[in-house]
C-alpha positions as MATLAB code, in Angstrom:
seq = 'MEDDHTHYIGKYAEGNQFWACDSFVFTQRPIPEGENWENYRREYALLYLFDKDGNFLNAQHHFAGTTNDIQFDITSKIEEMISELGEYEFCDIEVKPFSINIDGYTFGLIPNESSKMMELQPGNTIAFGEPWDGEYWT';
ca = [
      44.360  -60.651   10.866;
      45.624  -61.860    7.516;
      44.965  -60.094    4.216;
      44.039  -56.804    5.788;
      45.946  -53.983    7.489;
      48.376  -56.196    9.423;
      49.613  -58.698    6.849;
      53.074  -57.071    6.656;
      54.148  -57.777   10.236;
      56.802  -60.126   11.483;
      60.262  -60.710   12.863;
      63.763  -60.271   11.515;
      67.375  -60.263   12.781;
      67.599  -61.876   16.214;
      63.917  -61.516   17.069;
      63.516  -57.840   16.248;
      60.065  -56.985   14.929;
      58.630  -54.983   12.051;
      55.307  -53.567   10.945;
      55.027  -52.268    7.411;
      51.940  -50.508    6.122;
      50.596  -47.710    4.031;
      49.081  -44.649    5.637;
      47.838  -41.220    4.782;
      47.467  -37.805    6.322;
      45.252  -34.927    5.291;
      47.108  -31.647    5.032;
      43.985  -29.624    5.727;
      40.684  -30.257    7.484;
      38.041  -29.519    6.527;
      38.714  -29.682    2.814;
      37.750  -26.359    1.229;
      34.312  -26.533   -0.372;
      34.476  -27.446   -4.026;
      38.064  -28.749   -3.763;
      39.127  -32.317   -4.564;
      40.032  -34.122   -1.307;
      42.613  -36.196   -3.216;
      44.789  -33.084   -3.520;
      44.926  -32.785    0.288;
      45.741  -36.396    1.211;
      49.434  -37.395    1.418;
      50.176  -41.111    0.915;
      53.055  -42.966    2.619;
      54.802  -46.343    2.585;
      56.055  -47.074    6.107;
      58.239  -49.605    7.856;
      58.285  -49.434   11.646;
      61.057  -51.318   13.438;
      60.994  -52.614   17.031;
      63.356  -54.557   19.245;
      62.441  -58.044   20.464;
      60.711  -56.532   23.521;
      58.424  -54.343   21.379;
      60.229  -51.047   21.952;
      60.163  -48.733   18.960;
      63.561  -48.351   17.280;
      62.926  -46.260   14.180;
      60.924  -45.938   10.995;
      61.598  -45.849    7.303;
      59.137  -43.897    5.217;
      58.576  -42.876    1.639;
      56.181  -40.131    0.620;
      54.345  -41.378   -2.481;
      52.626  -38.117   -3.374;
      49.077  -36.984   -2.941;
      46.246  -39.400   -3.643;
      45.655  -37.477   -6.849;
      49.303  -37.851   -7.949;
      50.865  -41.113   -6.687;
      54.535  -41.334   -7.732;
      55.155  -45.084   -7.179;
      53.385  -48.312   -6.253;
      53.105  -48.201   -2.462;
      52.724  -51.969   -2.018;
      55.869  -52.608   -4.067;
      57.777  -50.067   -1.954;
      56.609  -51.750    1.262;
      57.715  -55.149   -0.023;
      61.077  -53.668   -1.062;
      61.659  -52.199    2.407;
      60.831  -55.542    4.040;
      63.156  -57.439    1.707;
      65.990  -55.103    2.704;
      65.702  -56.397    6.284;
      67.392  -59.620    5.193;
      65.952  -62.847    6.508;
      62.473  -62.332    7.975;
      59.259  -64.175    8.721;
      55.682  -62.969    8.759;
      54.160  -63.702   12.158;
      52.351  -62.100   15.076;
      54.238  -59.406   16.958;
      53.777  -57.525   20.230;
      54.782  -53.877   20.303;
      54.367  -50.955   22.660;
      52.724  -47.628   21.820;
      55.010  -45.288   19.907;
      55.005  -42.095   17.910;
      57.312  -40.423   15.443;
      57.191  -37.120   13.587;
      57.377  -37.513    9.811;
      57.153  -34.426    7.609;
      55.547  -32.492   10.483;
      52.831  -35.112   11.167;
      52.560  -37.584   14.035;
      52.625  -41.250   13.022;
      52.472  -44.262   15.303;
      50.392  -46.486   17.536;
      48.883  -43.877   19.796;
      46.519  -44.201   22.780;
      43.114  -42.544   22.483;
      42.049  -41.858   26.058;
      38.389  -41.219   25.247;
      37.839  -44.492   23.378;
      40.360  -46.536   25.417;
      41.793  -47.781   22.121;
      45.246  -47.798   20.536;
      44.979  -46.188   17.103;
      47.348  -46.445   14.171;
      47.820  -42.798   13.247;
      47.520  -40.760   11.182;
      44.419  -41.734    9.324;
      43.117  -43.862   12.195;
      43.025  -46.829    9.807;
      42.826  -49.405   12.581;
      42.325  -49.435   16.334;
      43.112  -52.076   18.952;
      41.254  -52.572   22.221;
      40.717  -55.009   25.044;
      41.316  -57.904   25.362;
      44.511  -56.944   23.460;
      44.637  -60.181   21.489;
      45.536  -58.683   18.116;
      41.986  -58.233   16.883;
      41.310  -54.757   15.615;
      38.592  -52.494   14.278;
      38.680  -50.446   11.100;
];
């Protein structure tokens, strides 16, 4: 779905695949009463890499700071990471569920058994479900 959460996806180097995005994780839940939630939300620029069969290879990540104190432009960092892949094309990809620990938090495309969806975590920004055609819910 163009111009939304999946516009930085595609292929590079011999059919390998990538998915770049921004994400966030709250360091504490619930937020203490009277506190600013922006001090408890960590922002990330991410680049997930997959082989041509959709198997997760690795991830590049950059912690941008808390929402209240962003240290760099996240979109620019994502575009920089993609450009470092060399030749690439934006296109549809097919990847398998995966997870990775970054700074003590679980990131990835993770099954939610109760909803029968695949959720991009943390932050649960988007979720995929049947018929598994690339459409997603936010």
